[in-house]
Short mmCIF file of C-alpha atoms in Angstrom, two decimals:
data_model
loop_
_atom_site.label_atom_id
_atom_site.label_comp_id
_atom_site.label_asym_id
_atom_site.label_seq_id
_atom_site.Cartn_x
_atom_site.Cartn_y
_atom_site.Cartn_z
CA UNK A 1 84.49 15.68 9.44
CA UNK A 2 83.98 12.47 7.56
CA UNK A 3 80.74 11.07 6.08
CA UNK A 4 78.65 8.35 6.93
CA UNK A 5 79.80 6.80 3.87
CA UNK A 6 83.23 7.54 3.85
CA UNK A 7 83.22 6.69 7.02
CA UNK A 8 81.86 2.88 6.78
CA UNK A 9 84.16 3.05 3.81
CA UNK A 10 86.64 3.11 6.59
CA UNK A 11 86.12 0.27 8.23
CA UNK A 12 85.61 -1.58 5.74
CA UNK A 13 89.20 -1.23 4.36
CA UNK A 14 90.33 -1.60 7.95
CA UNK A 15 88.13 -4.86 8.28
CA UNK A 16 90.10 -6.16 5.41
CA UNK A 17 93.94 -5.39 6.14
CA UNK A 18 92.99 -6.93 9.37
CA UNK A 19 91.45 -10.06 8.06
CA UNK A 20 94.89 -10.25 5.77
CA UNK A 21 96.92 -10.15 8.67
CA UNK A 22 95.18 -12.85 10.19
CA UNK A 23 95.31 -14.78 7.26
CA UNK A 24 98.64 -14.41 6.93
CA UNK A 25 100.01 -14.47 10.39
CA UNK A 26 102.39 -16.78 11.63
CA UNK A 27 100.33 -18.45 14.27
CA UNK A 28 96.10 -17.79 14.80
CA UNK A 29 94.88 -18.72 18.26
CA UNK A 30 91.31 -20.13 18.22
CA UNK A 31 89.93 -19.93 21.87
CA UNK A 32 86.10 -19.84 21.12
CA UNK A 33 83.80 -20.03 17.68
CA UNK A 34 84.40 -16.47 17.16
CA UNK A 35 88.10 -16.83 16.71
CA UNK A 36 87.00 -19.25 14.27
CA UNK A 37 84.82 -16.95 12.40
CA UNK A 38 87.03 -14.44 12.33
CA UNK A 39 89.05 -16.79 9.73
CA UNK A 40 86.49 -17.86 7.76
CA UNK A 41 87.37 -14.99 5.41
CA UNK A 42 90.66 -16.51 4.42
CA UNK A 43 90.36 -18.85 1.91
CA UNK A 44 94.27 -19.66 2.71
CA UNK A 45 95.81 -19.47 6.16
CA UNK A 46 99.50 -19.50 5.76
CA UNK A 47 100.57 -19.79 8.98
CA UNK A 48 99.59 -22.32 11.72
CA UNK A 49 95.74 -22.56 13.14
CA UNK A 50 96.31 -23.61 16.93
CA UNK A 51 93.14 -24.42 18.75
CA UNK A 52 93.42 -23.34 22.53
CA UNK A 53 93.52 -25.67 25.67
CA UNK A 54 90.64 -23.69 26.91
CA UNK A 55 88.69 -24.30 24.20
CA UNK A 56 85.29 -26.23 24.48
CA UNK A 57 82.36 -27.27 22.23
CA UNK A 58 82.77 -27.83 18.65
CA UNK A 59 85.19 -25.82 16.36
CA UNK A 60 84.06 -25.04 12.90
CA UNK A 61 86.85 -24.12 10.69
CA UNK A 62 84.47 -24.04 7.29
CA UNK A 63 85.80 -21.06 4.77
CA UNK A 64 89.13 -21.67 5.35
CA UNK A 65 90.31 -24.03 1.92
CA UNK A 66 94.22 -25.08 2.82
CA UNK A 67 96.02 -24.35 5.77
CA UNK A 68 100.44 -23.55 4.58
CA UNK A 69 100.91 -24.48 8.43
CA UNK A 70 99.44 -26.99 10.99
CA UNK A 71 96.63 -27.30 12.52
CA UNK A 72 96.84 -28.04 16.41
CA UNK A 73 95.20 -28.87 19.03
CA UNK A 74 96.85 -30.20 22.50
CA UNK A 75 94.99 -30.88 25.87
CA UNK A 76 91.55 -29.10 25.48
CA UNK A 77 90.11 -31.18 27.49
CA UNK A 78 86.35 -29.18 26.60
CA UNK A 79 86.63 -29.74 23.16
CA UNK A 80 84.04 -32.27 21.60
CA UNK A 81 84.52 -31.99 17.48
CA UNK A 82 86.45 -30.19 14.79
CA UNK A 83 84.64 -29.48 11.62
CA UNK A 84 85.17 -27.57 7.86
CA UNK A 85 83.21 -28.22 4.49
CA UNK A 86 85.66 -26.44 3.07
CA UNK A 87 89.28 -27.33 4.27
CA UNK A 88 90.83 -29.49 1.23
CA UNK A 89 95.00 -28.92 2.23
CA UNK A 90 96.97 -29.27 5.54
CA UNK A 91 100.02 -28.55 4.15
CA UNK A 92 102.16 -29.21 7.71
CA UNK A 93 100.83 -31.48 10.26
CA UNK A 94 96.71 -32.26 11.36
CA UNK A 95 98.14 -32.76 15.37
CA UNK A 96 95.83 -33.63 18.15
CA UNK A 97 97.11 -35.16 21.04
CA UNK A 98 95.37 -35.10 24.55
CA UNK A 99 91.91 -34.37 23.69
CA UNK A 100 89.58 -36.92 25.79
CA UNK A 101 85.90 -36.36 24.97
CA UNK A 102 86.27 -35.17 21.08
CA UNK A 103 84.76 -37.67 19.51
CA UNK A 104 83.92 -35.94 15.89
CA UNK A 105 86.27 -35.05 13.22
CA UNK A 106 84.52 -33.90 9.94
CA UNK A 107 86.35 -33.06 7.04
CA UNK A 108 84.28 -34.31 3.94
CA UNK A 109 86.24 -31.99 1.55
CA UNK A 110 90.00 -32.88 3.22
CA UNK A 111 92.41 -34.85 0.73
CA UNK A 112 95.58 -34.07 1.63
CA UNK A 113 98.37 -33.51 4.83
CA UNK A 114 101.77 -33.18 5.37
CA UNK A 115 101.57 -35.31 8.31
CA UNK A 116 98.65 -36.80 10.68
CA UNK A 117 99.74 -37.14 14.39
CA UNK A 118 96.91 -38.05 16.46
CA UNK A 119 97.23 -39.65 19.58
CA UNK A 120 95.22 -40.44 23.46
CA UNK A 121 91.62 -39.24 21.49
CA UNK A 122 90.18 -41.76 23.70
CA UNK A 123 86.45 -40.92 22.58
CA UNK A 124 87.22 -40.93 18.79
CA UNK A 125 85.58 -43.96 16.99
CA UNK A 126 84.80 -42.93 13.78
CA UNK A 127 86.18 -40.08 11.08
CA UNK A 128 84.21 -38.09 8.67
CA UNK A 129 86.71 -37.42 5.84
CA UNK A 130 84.46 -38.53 2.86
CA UNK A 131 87.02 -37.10 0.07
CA UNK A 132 89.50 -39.25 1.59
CA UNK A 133 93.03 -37.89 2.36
CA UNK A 134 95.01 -39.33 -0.14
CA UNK A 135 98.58 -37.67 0.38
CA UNK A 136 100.34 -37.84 3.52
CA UNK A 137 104.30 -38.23 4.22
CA UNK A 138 103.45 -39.22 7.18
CA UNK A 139 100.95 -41.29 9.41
CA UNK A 140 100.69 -41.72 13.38
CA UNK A 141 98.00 -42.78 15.06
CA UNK A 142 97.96 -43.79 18.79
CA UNK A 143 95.54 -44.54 21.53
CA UNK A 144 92.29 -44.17 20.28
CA UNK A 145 89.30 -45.76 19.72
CA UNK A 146 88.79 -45.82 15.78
CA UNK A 147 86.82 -49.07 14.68
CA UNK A 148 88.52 -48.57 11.10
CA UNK A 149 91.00 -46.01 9.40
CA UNK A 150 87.87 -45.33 6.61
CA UNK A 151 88.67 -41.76 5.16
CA UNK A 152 92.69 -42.36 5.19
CA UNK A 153 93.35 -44.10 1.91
CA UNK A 154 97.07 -42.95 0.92
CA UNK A 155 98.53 -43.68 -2.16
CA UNK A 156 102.26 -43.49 -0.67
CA UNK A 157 103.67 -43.03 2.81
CA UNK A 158 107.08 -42.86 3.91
CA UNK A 159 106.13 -43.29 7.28
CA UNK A 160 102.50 -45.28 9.00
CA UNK A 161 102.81 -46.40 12.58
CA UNK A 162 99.54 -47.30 14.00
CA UNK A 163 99.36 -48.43 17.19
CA UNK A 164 97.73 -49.15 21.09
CA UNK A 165 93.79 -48.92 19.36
CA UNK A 166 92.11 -50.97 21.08
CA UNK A 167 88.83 -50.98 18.90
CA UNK A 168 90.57 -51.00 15.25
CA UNK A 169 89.74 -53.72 13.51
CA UNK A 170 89.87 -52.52 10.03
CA UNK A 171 93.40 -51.26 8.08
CA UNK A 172 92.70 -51.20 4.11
CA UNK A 173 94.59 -48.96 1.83
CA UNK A 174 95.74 -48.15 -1.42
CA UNK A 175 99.11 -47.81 -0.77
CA UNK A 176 101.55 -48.33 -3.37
CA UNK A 177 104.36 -47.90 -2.21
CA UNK A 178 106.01 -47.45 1.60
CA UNK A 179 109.21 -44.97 1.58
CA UNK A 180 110.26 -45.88 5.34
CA UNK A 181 108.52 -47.77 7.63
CA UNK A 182 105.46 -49.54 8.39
CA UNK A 183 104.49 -50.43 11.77
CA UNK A 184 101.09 -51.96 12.97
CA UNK A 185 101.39 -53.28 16.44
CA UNK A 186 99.03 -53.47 19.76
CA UNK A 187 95.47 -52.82 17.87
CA UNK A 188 92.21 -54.69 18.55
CA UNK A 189 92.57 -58.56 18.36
CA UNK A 190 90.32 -58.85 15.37
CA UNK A 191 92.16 -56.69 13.50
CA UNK A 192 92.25 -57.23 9.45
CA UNK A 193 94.89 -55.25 7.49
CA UNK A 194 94.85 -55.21 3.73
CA UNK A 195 97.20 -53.24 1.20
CA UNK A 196 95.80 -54.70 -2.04
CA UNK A 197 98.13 -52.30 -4.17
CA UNK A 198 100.87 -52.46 -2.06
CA UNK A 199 104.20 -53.46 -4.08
CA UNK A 200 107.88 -51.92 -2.26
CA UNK A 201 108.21 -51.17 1.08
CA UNK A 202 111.14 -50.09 3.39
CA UNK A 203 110.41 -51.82 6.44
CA UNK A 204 107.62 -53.32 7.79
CA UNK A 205 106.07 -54.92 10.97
CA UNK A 206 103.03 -56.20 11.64
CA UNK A 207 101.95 -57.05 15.18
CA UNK A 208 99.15 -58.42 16.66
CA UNK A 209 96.92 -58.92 13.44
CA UNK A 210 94.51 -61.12 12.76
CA UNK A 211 94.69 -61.55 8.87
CA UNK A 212 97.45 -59.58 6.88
CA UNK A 213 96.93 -59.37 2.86
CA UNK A 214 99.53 -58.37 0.55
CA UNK A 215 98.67 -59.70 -2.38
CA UNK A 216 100.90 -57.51 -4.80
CA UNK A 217 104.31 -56.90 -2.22
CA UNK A 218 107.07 -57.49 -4.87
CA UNK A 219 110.13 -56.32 -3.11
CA UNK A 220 111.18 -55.15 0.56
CA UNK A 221 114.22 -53.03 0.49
CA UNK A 222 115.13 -53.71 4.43
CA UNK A 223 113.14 -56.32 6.45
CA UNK A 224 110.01 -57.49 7.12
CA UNK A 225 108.78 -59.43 10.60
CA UNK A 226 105.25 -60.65 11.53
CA UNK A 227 105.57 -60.90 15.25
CA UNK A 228 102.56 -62.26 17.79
CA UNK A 229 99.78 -62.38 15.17
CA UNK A 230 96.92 -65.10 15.45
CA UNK A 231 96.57 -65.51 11.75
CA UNK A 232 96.92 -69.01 10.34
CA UNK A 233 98.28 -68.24 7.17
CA UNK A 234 100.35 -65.26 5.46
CA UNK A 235 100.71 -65.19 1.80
CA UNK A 236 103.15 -62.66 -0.13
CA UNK A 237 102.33 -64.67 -3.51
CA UNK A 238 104.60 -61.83 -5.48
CA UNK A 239 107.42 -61.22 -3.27
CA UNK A 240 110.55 -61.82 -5.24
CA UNK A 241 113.10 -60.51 -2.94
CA UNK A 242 114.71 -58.69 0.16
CA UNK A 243 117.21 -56.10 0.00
CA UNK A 244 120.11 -54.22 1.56
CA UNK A 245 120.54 -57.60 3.84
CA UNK A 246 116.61 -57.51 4.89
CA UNK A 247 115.38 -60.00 7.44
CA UNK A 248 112.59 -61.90 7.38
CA UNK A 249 110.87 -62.96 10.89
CA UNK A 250 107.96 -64.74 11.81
CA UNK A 251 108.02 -64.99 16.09
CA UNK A 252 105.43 -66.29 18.45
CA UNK A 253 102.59 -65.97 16.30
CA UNK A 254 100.68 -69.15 18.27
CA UNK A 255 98.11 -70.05 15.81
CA UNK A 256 100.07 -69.58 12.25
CA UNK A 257 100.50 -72.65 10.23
CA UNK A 258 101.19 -71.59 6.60
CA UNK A 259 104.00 -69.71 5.34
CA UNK A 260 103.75 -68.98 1.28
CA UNK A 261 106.43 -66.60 -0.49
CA UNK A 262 106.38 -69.29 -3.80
CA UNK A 263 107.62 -66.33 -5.98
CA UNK A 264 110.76 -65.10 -3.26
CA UNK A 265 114.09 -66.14 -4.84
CA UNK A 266 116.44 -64.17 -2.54
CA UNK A 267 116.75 -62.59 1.23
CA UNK A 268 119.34 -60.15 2.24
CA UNK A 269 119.44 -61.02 5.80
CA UNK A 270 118.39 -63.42 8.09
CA UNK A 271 115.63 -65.72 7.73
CA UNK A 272 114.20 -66.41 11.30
CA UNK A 273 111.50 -68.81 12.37
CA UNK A 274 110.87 -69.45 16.49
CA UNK A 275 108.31 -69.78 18.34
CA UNK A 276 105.47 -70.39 16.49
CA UNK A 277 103.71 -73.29 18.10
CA UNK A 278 101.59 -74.72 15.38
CA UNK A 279 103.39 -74.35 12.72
CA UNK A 280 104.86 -77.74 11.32
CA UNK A 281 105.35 -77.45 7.55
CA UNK A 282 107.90 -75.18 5.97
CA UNK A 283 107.14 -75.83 2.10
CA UNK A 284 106.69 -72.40 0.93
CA UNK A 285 109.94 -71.16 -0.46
CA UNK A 286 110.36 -73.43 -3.60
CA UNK A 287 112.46 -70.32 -5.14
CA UNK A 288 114.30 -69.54 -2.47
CA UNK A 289 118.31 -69.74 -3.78
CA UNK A 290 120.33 -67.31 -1.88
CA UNK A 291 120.41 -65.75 2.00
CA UNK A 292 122.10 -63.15 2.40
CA UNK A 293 122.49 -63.37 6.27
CA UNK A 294 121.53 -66.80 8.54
CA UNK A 295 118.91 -69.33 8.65
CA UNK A 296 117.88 -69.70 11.80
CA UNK A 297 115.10 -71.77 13.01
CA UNK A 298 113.28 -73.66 15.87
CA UNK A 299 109.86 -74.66 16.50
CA UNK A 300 107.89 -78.08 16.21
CA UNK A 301 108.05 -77.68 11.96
CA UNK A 302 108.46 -81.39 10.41
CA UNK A 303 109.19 -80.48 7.13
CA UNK A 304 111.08 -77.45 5.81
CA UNK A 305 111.66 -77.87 1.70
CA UNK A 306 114.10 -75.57 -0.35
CA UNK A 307 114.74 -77.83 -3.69
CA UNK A 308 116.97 -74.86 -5.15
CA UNK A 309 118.87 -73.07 -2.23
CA UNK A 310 122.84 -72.95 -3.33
CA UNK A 311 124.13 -70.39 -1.44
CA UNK A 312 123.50 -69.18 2.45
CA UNK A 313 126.19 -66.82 3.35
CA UNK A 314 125.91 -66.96 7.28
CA UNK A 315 125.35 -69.43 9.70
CA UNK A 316 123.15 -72.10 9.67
CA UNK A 317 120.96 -73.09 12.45
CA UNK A 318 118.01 -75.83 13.05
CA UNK A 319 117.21 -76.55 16.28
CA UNK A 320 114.01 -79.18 17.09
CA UNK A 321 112.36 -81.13 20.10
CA UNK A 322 111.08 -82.95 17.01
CA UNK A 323 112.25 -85.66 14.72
CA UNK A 324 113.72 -84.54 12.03
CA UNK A 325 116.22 -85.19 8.82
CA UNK A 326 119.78 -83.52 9.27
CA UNK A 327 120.98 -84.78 6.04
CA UNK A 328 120.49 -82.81 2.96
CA UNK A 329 121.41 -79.37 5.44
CA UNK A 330 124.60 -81.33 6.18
CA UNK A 331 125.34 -82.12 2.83
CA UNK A 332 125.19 -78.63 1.79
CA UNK A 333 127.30 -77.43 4.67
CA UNK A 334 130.03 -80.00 2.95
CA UNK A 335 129.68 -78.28 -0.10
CA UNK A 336 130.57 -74.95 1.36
CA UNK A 337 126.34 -73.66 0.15
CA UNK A 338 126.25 -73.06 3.68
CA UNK A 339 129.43 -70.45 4.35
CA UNK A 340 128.81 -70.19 8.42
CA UNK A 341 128.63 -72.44 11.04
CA UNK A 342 126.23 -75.12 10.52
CA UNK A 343 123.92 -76.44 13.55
CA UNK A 344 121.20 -78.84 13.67
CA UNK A 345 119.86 -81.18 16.06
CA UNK A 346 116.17 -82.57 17.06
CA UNK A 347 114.62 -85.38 18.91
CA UNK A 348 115.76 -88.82 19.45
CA UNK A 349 115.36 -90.66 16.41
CA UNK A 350 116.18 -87.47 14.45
CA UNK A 351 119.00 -88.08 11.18
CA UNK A 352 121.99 -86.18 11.03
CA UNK A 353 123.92 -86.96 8.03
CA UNK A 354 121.37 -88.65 5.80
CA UNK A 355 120.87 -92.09 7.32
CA UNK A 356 119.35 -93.35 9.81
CA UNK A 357 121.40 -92.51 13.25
CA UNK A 358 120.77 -92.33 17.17
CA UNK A 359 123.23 -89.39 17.25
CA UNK A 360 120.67 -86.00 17.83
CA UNK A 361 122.82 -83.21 17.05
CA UNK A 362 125.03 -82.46 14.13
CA UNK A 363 127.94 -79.80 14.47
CA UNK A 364 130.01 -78.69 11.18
CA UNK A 365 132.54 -76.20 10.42
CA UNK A 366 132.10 -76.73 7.01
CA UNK A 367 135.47 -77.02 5.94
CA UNK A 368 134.78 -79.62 3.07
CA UNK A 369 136.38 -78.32 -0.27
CA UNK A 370 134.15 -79.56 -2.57
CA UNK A 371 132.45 -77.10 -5.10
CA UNK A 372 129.10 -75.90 -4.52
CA UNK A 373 126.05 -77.18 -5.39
CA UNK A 374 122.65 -76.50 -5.10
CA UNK A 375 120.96 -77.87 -1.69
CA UNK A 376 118.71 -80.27 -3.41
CA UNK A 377 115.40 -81.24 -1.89
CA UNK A 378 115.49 -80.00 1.82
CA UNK A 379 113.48 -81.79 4.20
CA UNK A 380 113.76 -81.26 7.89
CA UNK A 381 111.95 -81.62 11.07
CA UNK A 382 112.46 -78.92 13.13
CA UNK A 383 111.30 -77.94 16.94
CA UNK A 384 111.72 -75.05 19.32
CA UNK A 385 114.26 -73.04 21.88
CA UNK A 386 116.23 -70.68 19.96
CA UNK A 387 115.83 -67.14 20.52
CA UNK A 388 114.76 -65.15 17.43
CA UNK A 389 116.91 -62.78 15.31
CA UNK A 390 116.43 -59.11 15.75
CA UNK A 391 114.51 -57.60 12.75
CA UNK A 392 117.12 -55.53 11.29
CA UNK A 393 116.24 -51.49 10.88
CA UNK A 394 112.87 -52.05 12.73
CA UNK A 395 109.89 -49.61 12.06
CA UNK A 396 109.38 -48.48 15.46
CA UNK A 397 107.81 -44.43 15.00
CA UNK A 398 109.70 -41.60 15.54
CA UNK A 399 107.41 -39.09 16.73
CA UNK A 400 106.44 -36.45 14.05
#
């Protein structure tokens, strides 16, 4: 018969191989705090954590220091908060989804995930993550009610698509660098989004923004489109080019007036402008020498300036319920800097070849043979009704 002692001695040694097994199980189902505790042994998990859709109250996590799978949580619809001091790594994906009265997440030791996919945490407002996470590939955040993404402050992303919160008003991040795609679209109104340290990025699209700051964006390997925004201005005062026949596209943003890209020599695609009802004056691409794709634009602008654009390599299109000057676009069309089709017409009044004329429109193959030459000192008044062009390789999310 065993002794007390060996006997305790036992179960201890049992207590342990089964706490190992837990820790290194595939999958660990937490249904109530005990579950929880029954973890707290491990300092690394290296399978997935799944919280339960049973599961109410708050779960504490704290022990457990990096997590080799995901942590989960779908549908508990009981579930008010998930908490650890402890938890520094998610090395999969932090995924809630479903969870409608959980409105605490606190993770002050958590710096980095493989991915965050969060989305309908319609009571979430604030996050508790005051290490920061710093690392994650990827970023999607849907449907909830976060006043600001404090706590998130990546250094590189190859994916961020925030979206549909209603209350965010605040975006600021270190990012340096985006691999993929940015997407910010259908936020709060008064939404401010700043990447101060931002300088490549795949794609990006920002929707719906108040005030967009990108103070150090040097180049955009694909395209870039600002689409429904009520900020007056947008500045990229170190953007030098777009790539890999990148787009640039400014739509129906009703309250924008200011366009500056003073350093941007050089787009790959298309450089579209529609829609955006106060904007008048285009004098913010002094640099600008080569498109890759068309210029297309319409809107109530009366003056649109490129002193040093010699070569546009698609069509060319103005189109204005405004007076405007034809003339130094039609000139360059002769010259062959505009290869495509050229287009341009305006109001009444408006000039079409460089002198004064009654004649609206202007409509050129371009066949002169004449070298090129550099477009001189653009001018143009330009109004509304064409259709914008499609942001190339847009940054719409695909779901993690």
């Amino acid at each position: 018969m065993l002794s007390l002692k060996q006997l305790l001695l036992a179960l201890a040694v049992a207590g342990n191989v089964f706490a190992q097994n837990d820790c290194q199980a595939p999958s660990n189902t937490i249904q109530n705090q005990g579950d929880a505790q029954a973890l707290s042994g491990c300092q690394t998990v290296t399978g997935d954590i799944v919280i339960a859709g049973q599961t109410s109250g708050t779960i504490d996590l704290s022990g457990i220091q990096r997590i080799n799978g995901s942590l989960i949580c779908r549908d508990a619809a009981g579930l008010t908060g998930i908490a650890s001091r402890d938890l520094t790594i998610i090395d999969k994906q932090f995924q809630l989804y479903g969870l409608t009265i959980m409105s605490s997440l606190d993770f002050p030791s958590l710096s980095r995930v493989g991915a965050i996919n969060w989305t309908a945490l319609p009571a979430l407002q604030e996050l508790s993550f005051r290490s920061q996470v710093k690392r994650a590939q990827n970023v999607y955040i849907s449907n909830t009610e976060l006043k600001s993404l404090d706590g998130i402050n990546l250094e590189m992303v190859d994916r961020f698509d925030v979206n549909n919160n209603n209350y965010l008003t605040k975006i600021e991040s270190q990012l340096g660098n985006i691999s993929e795609a940015l997407n910010i679209q259908a936020n709060g109104k008064d939404l401010t989004v700043a990447f101060p340290n931002l300088e490549w990025a795949n794609n990006m699209t920002f929707w719906n923004c108040s005030s967009v700051s990108l103070p150090s964006l040097a180049v955009v390997n694909q395209s870039m489109g600002f689409r429904g925004n009520f900020f007056e201005t947008l500045s990229a005062p170190n953007l030098t080019r777009t790539d890999n026949r990148g787009d640039i596209v400014f739509t129906d943003n009703n309250q924008l007036t200011n366009i500056s890209f003073p350093q941007l020599e050089a787009i790959g695609g298309t450089l579209s402008i529609a829609n955006n009802t106060e904007l008048k004056n285009l004098d913010g691409f002094q640099k600008l020498a080569t498109v890759g794709g068309a210029i297309v634009i319409s809107g109530g602008i009366t003056n649109f300036t490129t002193p040093v654009l010699d070569d546009v390599r698609g069509a060319f299109n103005l189109q204005s319920t405004a007076t405007f000057d034809c003339g130094p676009f039609k000139r360059a069309a002769d010259r062959k800097v505009i290869k495509g089709t050229y287009k341009c017409s305006g109001a009444p009044g408006s000039t079409t070849s460089g002198s004064s004329a009654s004649s609206t429109s202007s409509d050129s193959s371009s066949t002169n043979t004449n070298k090129p030459g550099a477009a001189g000192h653009l001018q143009v008044n330009v109004g509304s009704i064409l259709g914008s062009v499609a942001l190339a390789a847009g940054a719409l999310y695909v779901a993690l």
